[in-house]
Short mmCIF file of C-alpha atoms and ligand atoms in Angstrom, two decimals:
data_model
loop_
_atom_site.label_atom_id
_atom_site.label_comp_id
_atom_site.label_asym_id
_atom_site.label_seq_id
_atom_site.Cartn_x
_atom_site.Cartn_y
_atom_site.Cartn_z
CA MET S 903 41.59 88.79 233.76
CA MET S 904 40.41 85.18 233.05
CA TYR S 905 37.06 83.82 231.60
CA ASN S 906 37.13 80.64 233.79
CA GLU S 907 39.56 81.24 236.58
CA GLU S 908 38.71 78.03 238.45
CA PHE S 909 39.70 75.83 235.54
CA GLU S 910 42.44 78.05 234.05
CA THR S 911 44.32 78.03 237.36
CA LEU S 912 43.65 74.57 238.59
CA PRO S 913 46.79 73.16 240.33
CA ARG S 914 48.66 70.74 238.00
CA GLU S 915 47.84 67.62 240.04
CA ALA S 916 44.06 68.28 239.94
CA LEU S 917 44.37 69.16 236.30
CA LYS S 918 46.07 65.86 235.57
CA ALA S 919 43.38 63.85 237.58
CA LEU S 920 40.70 65.64 235.58
CA GLN S 921 42.40 64.73 232.48
CA VAL S 922 42.53 61.03 233.35
CA LYS S 923 38.93 60.99 234.31
CA ARG S 924 37.85 62.73 231.12
CA LEU S 925 40.01 60.58 228.88
CA GLN S 926 38.55 57.42 230.41
CA ARG S 927 35.12 58.68 229.46
CA VAL S 928 36.13 59.60 226.02
CA LEU S 929 37.81 56.22 225.45
CA GLN S 930 34.79 54.26 226.59
CA ARG S 931 32.62 56.38 224.25
CA VAL S 932 34.74 56.18 221.12
CA TYR S 933 35.47 52.49 221.54
CA HIS S 934 31.65 51.70 221.60
CA SER S 935 30.55 54.26 218.99
CA VAL S 936 33.19 54.68 216.34
CA GLY S 937 34.25 51.63 214.37
CA PHE S 938 37.72 53.07 213.61
CA TYR S 939 38.70 53.20 217.33
CA LYS S 940 37.29 49.79 218.15
CA LYS S 941 39.42 48.38 215.30
CA SER S 942 42.62 50.30 216.12
CA MET S 943 42.39 49.70 219.89
CA ASP S 944 41.61 45.96 219.34
CA ALA S 945 44.61 45.78 217.14
CA ALA S 946 46.76 47.53 219.78
CA LYS S 947 45.36 45.09 222.25
CA ILE S 948 44.29 47.92 224.65
CA LEU S 949 40.71 48.22 225.97
CA PRO S 950 39.28 51.47 227.41
CA ASP S 951 39.45 49.82 230.89
CA ASP S 952 43.27 49.36 230.60
CA PHE S 953 43.80 53.20 230.80
CA ARG S 954 44.42 54.08 234.30
CA SER S 955 47.10 56.87 234.24
CA LEU S 956 48.37 59.36 231.85
CA ASP S 957 51.50 57.01 231.39
CA ASP S 958 49.13 54.53 229.62
CA LEU S 959 48.62 57.20 226.94
CA LYS S 960 51.47 56.10 224.90
CA LYS S 961 49.92 52.56 224.49
CA LEU S 962 47.12 54.05 222.50
CA PRO S 963 47.30 54.18 218.74
CA PHE S 964 47.48 57.46 216.84
CA ILE S 965 44.96 58.94 214.50
CA THR S 966 46.32 60.79 211.42
CA ARG S 967 44.90 63.13 208.81
CA GLN S 968 44.82 60.16 206.43
CA ASP S 969 42.61 58.31 208.76
CA LEU S 970 40.25 61.34 208.69
CA ARG S 971 40.20 61.29 204.93
CA ASN S 972 39.61 57.52 204.82
CA ASN S 973 36.57 58.07 206.94
CA TYR S 974 35.16 60.85 204.81
CA PRO S 975 32.63 62.23 205.29
CA PHE S 976 30.97 61.10 208.52
CA GLY S 977 32.70 57.79 209.41
CA LEU S 978 34.47 59.13 212.66
CA PHE S 979 31.34 60.84 214.21
CA ALA S 980 30.62 59.59 217.72
CA VAL S 981 26.95 60.74 217.80
CA PRO S 982 24.01 60.48 215.43
CA MET S 983 23.53 63.31 213.09
CA SER S 984 20.41 64.32 214.96
CA ASN S 985 22.65 65.39 217.77
CA ILE S 986 24.99 67.44 215.47
CA VAL S 987 24.18 71.08 215.10
CA ARG S 988 27.11 72.31 212.90
CA LEU S 989 29.51 70.82 210.23
CA HIS S 990 32.77 72.41 209.16
CA ALA S 991 35.28 71.09 206.49
CA SER S 992 38.77 71.45 205.23
CA SER S 993 39.26 72.20 201.60
CA GLY S 994 39.75 69.53 199.02
CA THR S 995 37.88 67.10 196.69
CA SER S 996 35.76 64.20 198.07
CA GLY S 997 37.96 61.84 200.09
CA ARG S 998 40.81 64.43 200.30
CA SER S 999 39.02 66.77 202.72
CA SER S 1000 38.04 66.22 206.29
CA VAL S 1001 34.61 66.93 207.94
CA PHE S 1002 34.34 68.19 211.52
CA SER S 1003 31.00 68.13 213.54
CA TYR S 1004 29.69 69.65 216.76
CA THR S 1005 27.03 69.07 219.09
CA ARG S 1006 25.34 71.98 220.94
CA ARG S 1007 27.70 71.41 223.88
CA ASP S 1008 30.61 71.23 221.54
CA LEU S 1009 29.80 74.74 220.37
CA GLU S 1010 29.44 75.83 223.87
CA THR S 1011 32.86 74.51 224.76
CA TRP S 1012 34.39 76.19 221.74
CA THR S 1013 32.74 79.44 222.53
CA GLU S 1014 34.12 79.36 226.01
CA LEU S 1015 37.67 78.58 224.67
CA THR S 1016 37.71 81.37 222.18
CA ALA S 1017 36.30 83.62 224.94
CA ARG S 1018 39.05 82.60 227.18
CA SER S 1019 41.67 83.33 224.41
CA LEU S 1020 40.28 86.88 223.77
CA ILE S 1021 40.11 87.67 227.51
CA ALA S 1022 43.77 86.34 227.80
CA ALA S 1023 44.76 89.07 225.30
CA GLY S 1024 42.97 91.64 227.40
CA LEU S 1025 39.74 92.09 225.63
CA THR S 1026 36.64 93.19 227.39
CA LYS S 1027 32.94 93.95 226.58
CA ASN S 1028 33.92 97.52 225.82
CA ASP S 1029 35.89 96.32 222.76
CA ILE S 1030 34.71 96.44 219.08
CA VAL S 1031 36.12 93.30 217.21
CA HIS S 1032 36.73 93.62 213.49
CA ASN S 1033 36.79 89.92 212.63
CA ALA S 1034 38.59 89.26 209.32
CA PHE S 1035 39.03 85.54 209.66
CA SER S 1036 37.18 83.68 207.02
CA TYR S 1037 33.54 82.86 207.70
CA GLY S 1038 32.33 79.63 206.12
CA LEU S 1039 33.17 75.97 205.88
CA LEU S 1040 36.55 76.72 207.54
CA PRO S 1041 35.99 77.21 211.33
CA GLY S 1042 38.09 80.35 211.83
CA GLY S 1043 35.62 83.27 211.53
CA LEU S 1044 32.72 81.66 213.34
CA GLY S 1045 34.90 80.38 216.15
CA VAL S 1046 36.35 83.85 217.05
CA HIS S 1047 32.91 85.51 216.50
CA TYR S 1048 31.08 83.45 219.10
CA GLY S 1049 33.91 83.97 221.63
CA ALA S 1050 33.81 87.71 221.15
CA GLU S 1051 30.07 87.93 221.55
CA LYS S 1052 30.29 85.70 224.68
CA ILE S 1053 32.55 88.34 226.45
CA GLY S 1054 30.05 90.96 225.31
CA ALA S 1055 32.19 92.68 222.76
CA SER S 1056 30.69 94.20 219.64
CA VAL S 1057 31.60 92.03 216.58
CA ILE S 1058 31.88 93.18 213.12
CA PRO S 1059 31.58 89.83 210.98
CA MET S 1060 33.81 91.04 208.22
CA SER S 1061 35.27 87.82 206.94
CA ASP S 1062 38.28 88.14 204.57
CA GLY S 1063 38.37 89.95 201.20
CA ASN S 1064 36.87 93.34 200.15
CA THR S 1065 40.02 95.05 201.31
CA LYS S 1066 39.04 98.62 200.57
CA ARG S 1067 35.75 98.19 202.37
CA GLN S 1068 37.54 96.66 205.37
CA ILE S 1069 39.75 99.85 205.51
CA THR S 1070 36.65 102.04 205.23
CA LEU S 1071 35.02 100.23 208.17
CA LEU S 1072 38.30 100.32 210.20
CA GLN S 1073 38.01 104.14 209.87
CA ASP S 1074 34.22 104.52 210.29
CA PHE S 1075 33.35 101.95 212.99
CA GLY S 1076 36.50 102.37 215.04
CA PRO S 1077 37.18 98.82 216.01
CA THR S 1078 39.60 98.39 218.93
CA VAL S 1079 40.55 94.83 217.90
CA LEU S 1080 41.56 93.19 214.61
CA CYS S 1081 41.44 89.50 214.13
CA SER S 1082 42.90 88.03 210.92
CA THR S 1083 45.72 85.99 209.43
CA PRO S 1084 49.06 87.85 209.98
CA SER S 1085 49.54 88.18 206.26
CA TYR S 1086 46.17 89.80 205.67
CA ALA S 1087 46.80 92.21 208.45
CA LEU S 1088 49.98 93.34 206.76
CA HIS S 1089 48.08 93.43 203.40
CA LEU S 1090 45.41 95.79 205.09
CA ALA S 1091 48.21 97.96 206.38
CA GLU S 1092 49.80 98.29 202.93
CA GLU S 1093 46.49 98.92 201.11
CA GLY S 1094 45.58 101.45 203.78
CA VAL S 1095 48.73 103.38 203.35
CA ALA S 1096 48.18 103.28 199.55
CA MET S 1097 44.66 104.77 200.12
CA GLY S 1098 46.27 107.57 202.17
CA VAL S 1099 45.09 106.35 205.58
CA ASP S 1100 47.16 106.73 208.52
CA MET S 1101 46.75 103.20 209.94
CA LYS S 1102 48.37 104.14 213.36
CA SER S 1103 45.68 106.71 213.96
CA LEU S 1104 42.87 104.14 213.94
CA GLN S 1105 41.20 103.16 217.19
CA LEU S 1106 42.85 99.63 216.96
CA ARG S 1107 44.68 98.68 220.23
CA VAL S 1108 45.05 94.89 220.02
CA GLY S 1109 45.34 92.30 217.25
CA ILE S 1110 44.71 88.46 217.39
CA PHE S 1111 46.39 86.69 214.59
CA GLY S 1112 46.71 82.99 213.54
CA ALA S 1113 45.82 80.31 211.04
CA GLU S 1114 49.35 80.71 209.38
CA LEU S 1115 52.97 80.12 210.36
CA TRP S 1116 54.31 83.51 211.36
CA SER S 1117 57.42 84.76 213.10
CA GLU S 1118 58.29 87.39 215.67
CA LYS S 1119 59.62 89.53 212.88
CA THR S 1120 56.11 89.50 211.27
CA ARG S 1121 54.74 90.40 214.76
CA ASP S 1122 57.00 93.37 215.05
CA ALA S 1123 55.96 94.45 211.39
CA ILE S 1124 52.25 94.20 212.25
CA GLU S 1125 52.62 96.03 215.56
CA ASN S 1126 54.61 98.81 213.93
CA ALA S 1127 52.22 99.19 211.04
CA PHE S 1128 49.14 99.59 213.25
CA GLY S 1129 50.56 100.66 216.55
CA ILE S 1130 48.92 97.66 218.26
CA LYS S 1131 49.92 94.85 220.51
CA ALA S 1132 49.76 91.56 218.52
CA PHE S 1133 48.80 88.18 220.04
CA ASN S 1134 49.10 84.72 218.67
CA ILE S 1135 46.21 82.31 218.70
CA PHE S 1136 46.49 78.68 217.78
CA GLY S 1137 43.86 76.13 216.53
CA LEU S 1138 43.20 73.09 214.68
CA SER S 1139 40.01 72.57 212.83
CA GLU S 1140 40.29 68.79 213.76
CA MET S 1141 40.18 69.59 217.41
CA LEU S 1142 37.53 72.48 217.38
CA GLY S 1143 39.06 75.39 215.53
CA PRO S 1144 40.70 78.48 216.96
CA GLY S 1145 40.99 78.51 220.72
CA LEU S 1146 43.06 75.49 221.30
CA ALA S 1147 45.77 77.64 222.72
CA SER S 1148 46.47 81.36 223.01
CA GLU S 1149 48.92 84.00 224.41
CA CYS S 1150 48.24 85.77 227.60
CA LEU S 1151 49.27 89.29 228.59
CA GLU S 1152 52.70 88.04 229.58
CA GLY S 1153 53.16 88.33 225.87
CA ARG S 1154 55.65 86.57 223.68
CA HIS S 1155 56.33 83.57 226.02
CA GLY S 1156 54.19 80.84 224.32
CA MET S 1157 50.51 80.04 224.18
CA HIS S 1158 48.61 78.41 227.02
CA ILE S 1159 46.97 75.16 225.77
CA PHE S 1160 43.56 74.79 227.53
CA GLU S 1161 44.56 71.40 229.11
CA ASP S 1162 41.17 70.73 230.76
CA HIS S 1163 39.87 70.26 227.30
CA PHE S 1164 42.92 68.85 225.47
CA LEU S 1165 45.75 66.67 226.27
CA VAL S 1166 48.95 67.44 224.47
CA GLU S 1167 52.06 65.33 223.87
CA THR S 1168 55.21 65.93 221.96
CA VAL S 1169 56.48 62.96 219.70
CA ASN S 1170 59.38 62.32 217.39
CA PRO S 1171 57.82 62.85 214.02
CA LEU S 1172 59.67 59.84 212.48
CA THR S 1173 59.28 57.18 215.04
CA GLY S 1174 56.19 58.36 216.98
CA GLU S 1175 58.23 57.99 220.23
CA VAL S 1176 56.94 60.14 223.07
CA LEU S 1177 59.44 62.94 223.93
CA PRO S 1178 60.18 64.54 227.31
CA GLU S 1179 58.19 67.77 227.88
CA GLY S 1180 60.18 70.65 226.69
CA GLU S 1181 61.97 68.95 223.69
CA GLU S 1182 60.99 69.91 220.13
CA GLY S 1183 58.69 67.54 218.29
CA GLU S 1184 55.32 66.99 216.61
CA LEU S 1185 52.46 67.95 218.76
CA VAL S 1186 49.84 65.31 219.36
CA PHE S 1187 46.39 66.28 220.68
CA THR S 1188 43.63 64.40 222.31
CA SER S 1189 40.23 65.85 222.91
CA LEU S 1190 38.92 65.34 226.37
CA THR S 1191 35.36 66.80 226.15
CA LYS S 1192 34.40 66.81 222.52
CA GLU S 1193 31.14 64.85 221.91
CA ALA S 1194 30.54 64.82 218.19
CA PHE S 1195 34.11 64.36 216.83
CA PRO S 1196 36.57 63.28 219.51
CA LEU S 1197 40.06 62.56 218.44
CA VAL S 1198 42.42 60.40 220.47
CA ARG S 1199 46.21 61.03 219.76
CA TYR S 1200 45.73 63.11 216.67
CA ARG S 1201 49.17 63.77 214.88
CA SER S 1202 48.92 67.53 214.16
CA GLY S 1203 51.93 67.67 211.97
CA ASP S 1204 52.90 70.94 213.77
CA ILE S 1205 56.35 71.06 215.18
CA SER S 1206 56.65 73.04 218.43
CA ARG S 1207 58.14 72.80 221.92
CA LEU S 1208 56.16 72.75 225.21
CA ILE S 1209 57.11 75.16 228.04
CA PRO S 1210 56.44 73.47 231.37
CA GLU S 1211 57.65 76.43 233.58
CA PRO S 1212 54.84 78.23 235.25
CA CYS S 1213 53.64 81.45 233.69
CA ARG S 1214 53.45 84.80 235.70
CA CYS S 1215 49.77 85.28 234.58
CA GLY S 1216 48.74 82.51 237.04
CA ARG S 1217 47.29 80.13 234.47
CA THR S 1218 48.52 76.66 235.23
CA HIS S 1219 47.99 75.31 231.74
CA ILE S 1220 51.20 74.40 229.82
CA ARG S 1221 52.39 76.64 226.97
CA MET S 1222 53.55 75.89 223.48
CA GLU S 1223 55.97 77.73 221.39
CA ARG S 1224 54.70 79.30 218.12
CA VAL S 1225 54.70 76.77 215.33
CA LEU S 1226 57.31 77.60 212.64
CA LYS S 1227 57.56 74.34 210.78
CA ARG S 1228 55.66 71.21 209.88
CA SER S 1229 56.49 67.48 210.01
CA ASP S 1230 54.66 66.94 206.67
CA ASP S 1231 54.30 68.68 203.26
CA MET S 1232 51.26 70.79 204.26
CA LEU S 1233 51.25 74.35 202.88
CA THR S 1234 49.32 77.28 204.31
CA ILE S 1235 48.36 79.67 201.57
CA ARG S 1236 46.44 82.69 202.61
CA GLY S 1237 45.29 80.88 205.74
CA ILE S 1238 44.10 77.79 203.91
CA ASN S 1239 45.78 74.45 204.42
CA ILE S 1240 46.64 72.70 201.27
CA PHE S 1241 48.51 69.49 200.49
CA PRO S 1242 50.34 68.85 197.17
CA SER S 1243 48.40 65.56 196.97
CA GLN S 1244 45.14 67.59 196.71
CA VAL S 1245 46.52 69.60 193.80
CA GLU S 1246 47.60 66.38 192.23
CA ALA S 1247 44.14 64.86 192.54
CA ILE S 1248 42.57 67.84 190.94
CA LEU S 1249 44.92 67.80 187.93
CA LYS S 1250 44.39 64.09 187.43
CA GLU S 1251 40.87 64.73 186.63
CA ILE S 1252 41.56 67.20 183.81
CA GLN S 1253 41.91 65.65 180.44
CA GLY S 1254 45.09 66.50 178.50
CA VAL S 1255 47.09 67.24 181.58
CA GLU S 1256 50.27 65.20 182.19
CA PRO S 1257 51.30 64.04 185.61
CA ASP S 1258 54.02 66.52 186.23
CA TYR S 1259 53.45 69.87 187.76
CA GLN S 1260 55.17 72.45 189.93
CA LEU S 1261 53.70 74.77 192.51
CA ILE S 1262 55.72 77.94 193.17
CA ILE S 1263 54.74 80.14 196.08
CA ASP S 1264 55.86 83.68 196.66
CA LYS S 1265 55.01 86.75 198.55
CA VAL S 1266 53.57 89.59 196.46
CA GLY S 1267 53.54 92.37 198.92
CA ALA S 1268 52.14 90.93 202.09
CA LEU S 1269 50.03 88.26 200.34
CA ASP S 1270 50.82 84.79 199.11
CA ALA S 1271 50.87 84.36 195.39
CA VAL S 1272 50.75 80.92 193.68
CA GLU S 1273 52.07 79.97 190.30
CA LEU S 1274 51.23 76.51 188.94
CA HIS S 1275 53.15 75.06 186.11
CA VAL S 1276 51.53 72.04 184.51
CA GLU S 1277 52.60 69.76 181.76
CA VAL S 1278 50.21 69.04 178.97
CA GLY S 1279 50.34 66.66 175.99
CA ASP S 1280 52.73 67.31 173.06
CA LYS S 1281 49.87 67.50 170.62
CA PHE S 1282 48.66 70.85 172.06
CA PHE S 1283 51.90 72.50 170.94
CA SER S 1284 51.99 70.98 167.42
CA GLU S 1285 48.49 70.80 166.09
CA THR S 1286 46.60 73.72 164.62
CA GLY S 1287 43.92 74.91 167.01
CA GLY S 1288 45.88 73.82 170.01
CA VAL S 1289 45.97 77.36 171.40
CA LYS S 1290 42.28 77.33 171.99
CA GLU S 1291 42.43 74.00 173.75
CA LEU S 1292 45.23 75.14 175.91
CA GLN S 1293 43.16 78.04 177.00
CA ILE S 1294 40.22 75.74 177.86
CA ILE S 1295 42.57 73.53 179.98
CA GLU S 1296 44.18 76.53 181.63
CA LYS S 1297 40.70 77.90 182.49
CA ARG S 1298 39.53 74.64 183.86
CA ILE S 1299 42.65 74.34 186.18
CA VAL S 1300 42.11 77.87 187.50
CA LYS S 1301 38.46 77.16 188.15
CA ASP S 1302 38.96 73.77 189.96
CA MET S 1303 41.76 75.15 192.11
CA LYS S 1304 39.41 78.00 193.03
CA ASP S 1305 36.42 75.77 193.66
CA TYR S 1306 38.13 73.00 195.63
CA LEU S 1307 41.06 74.57 197.30
CA SER S 1308 40.09 78.28 197.41
CA ILE S 1309 43.31 79.31 195.87
CA SER S 1310 43.68 81.39 192.59
CA PRO S 1311 47.04 80.32 190.99
CA ARG S 1312 48.50 81.87 187.94
CA VAL S 1313 48.63 78.76 185.57
CA LYS S 1314 51.34 78.24 183.02
CA LEU S 1315 50.95 75.15 180.68
CA VAL S 1316 54.20 73.69 179.42
CA ALA S 1317 55.29 70.79 177.14
CA PRO S 1318 55.95 67.36 178.44
CA GLN S 1319 59.22 66.63 180.19
CA THR S 1320 59.94 70.26 180.89
CA LEU S 1321 59.48 70.04 184.58
CA LYS S 1322 61.33 66.77 185.16
CA GLU S 1323 64.79 68.43 185.50
CA LYS S 1324 63.31 71.09 187.75
CA GLY S 1325 62.99 68.49 190.58
CA SER S 1326 60.79 69.50 193.50
CA LYS S 1327 57.06 69.69 192.92
CA VAL S 1328 56.76 72.55 195.50
CA ILE S 1329 59.00 75.54 195.63
CA ASP S 1330 58.07 77.79 198.56
CA ASN S 1331 60.06 81.13 198.44
CA ARG S 1332 58.21 82.67 201.31
CA VAL S 1333 60.17 83.86 204.39
CA ILE S 1334 57.89 83.65 207.39
ZN1 ZN G 2040 50.28 83.18 230.95
#
C-alpha cells in the first residue's frame, strides 16, 4: 500500500526532472526573499538562472546549523509571518537554538509525508496509534499525529512521560501501533513488566521509532519485548520533522527518502566534496517544496550511506541506511538534540561557576541518564557558609538545564582544576 502511488513510484528520470524544476523555483524564491541566500550565492558567483541540471548542485554553497543559529529567530524565513501558521524550535538559549516555520501548505506536505511513512509500515485506518513522541516545540509528536489522522487511524496524543499512565492506556485502549523513541519503548517495556503486565499480550502489532541513534540490536530487543514489528522513521526538524524518510514493509533494508520533496547528497564531512552514491558520508538535504523555511544544501551532520538499488516494494525513491554516527559533537539525550556548546553557554551565565565541566552520559535501564560535573570557585570550599551557596548554584544549574535543554542532569560541583586532567568534556558510555 502507498499513500501517493503516482509520486512514490515515479520513474527515476521523471523524478530527477521534477527535482530540477522544483529546485529552480526554490532558488529563485530564496535568492529574492532571504538575505542569507542572496549573500551566499553572490559570494559563490552563482545565480538562480545558472542552475540547469542536478550536476550544478555542487556549485551551490552549503547552509549549516551555525547559519541557522546566526539568523535566530526569523532571519531565514522566506515568507512574511502573516503566511506562517506554525512555529517549532530546537532546544537551547537565544542564539543557540533554531526556529522552524510552516505555511499552511507546508503543514499539508508534512502531513502527507508522515502519512506516507505510516502507510509504508502497513498502517491503515483500522489502527489505533499510541503516539508517545513528544508534543510541543519539538516537531516529533505533532508530525506523526497529523499523518496518522490523515490515514484515518485513531490517535492517542500521549506525548512522552507519565509512564505508568501510558502502560494503563496500552492495556485499556488496546492501541495497535506504538510511536516513540526506541529508548522510551524499552523503558515502557521494563516498567510494564515491573507492574506485572505481559507486554506481549497487548494489542500492539507495529512500532514506529526514531529521533535517536539506534541499532539493529535495539530493534530486536523492542520486537521481542512487545512481540511487534519495529520500523525506523527518520526526520530533521530543520527540513520538516519526522517523515523525511521511512522504512517500507520490505523491512530492514533502509529508509526511502521522499525525493519529490527533498534532494539528498552524500558529502565528505571534512572537505564537503560530493561523494558517489552509495559511499558513506554526511547527508546533505535540500528542500524542494518548503515555502516558509526552505533550506538549500543543509549539512545534517548525520553519517549514512545511500542505497541506490531499486526496492522490491515498488517505490522508486532512494533509500538511506540507518544513521549510527554523527560528523559533529551533537548528542541525542532522550530524543532531544544537545550540543556541548549549549551546556557551556548556560554554565557561563551562572555566577561562581568556572569554565570547566564534564558531561557523563550513561544508560540507567533503558533510559539515558546524565551526570554533569562542574567546577566552582575555590572560595566555596573554604569559606564558612559555602555549603549553602553551593546548593544554590547546584539548584540553578539543574533548573537551567531543564528549562533550556529539557534534560535533568545529576549535578556534582567540584573544586577548580579537578576536571582538567580528566580530559574530554563529554563522556558517552552508551552503547546504541
Ligand atoms: Zn521499499
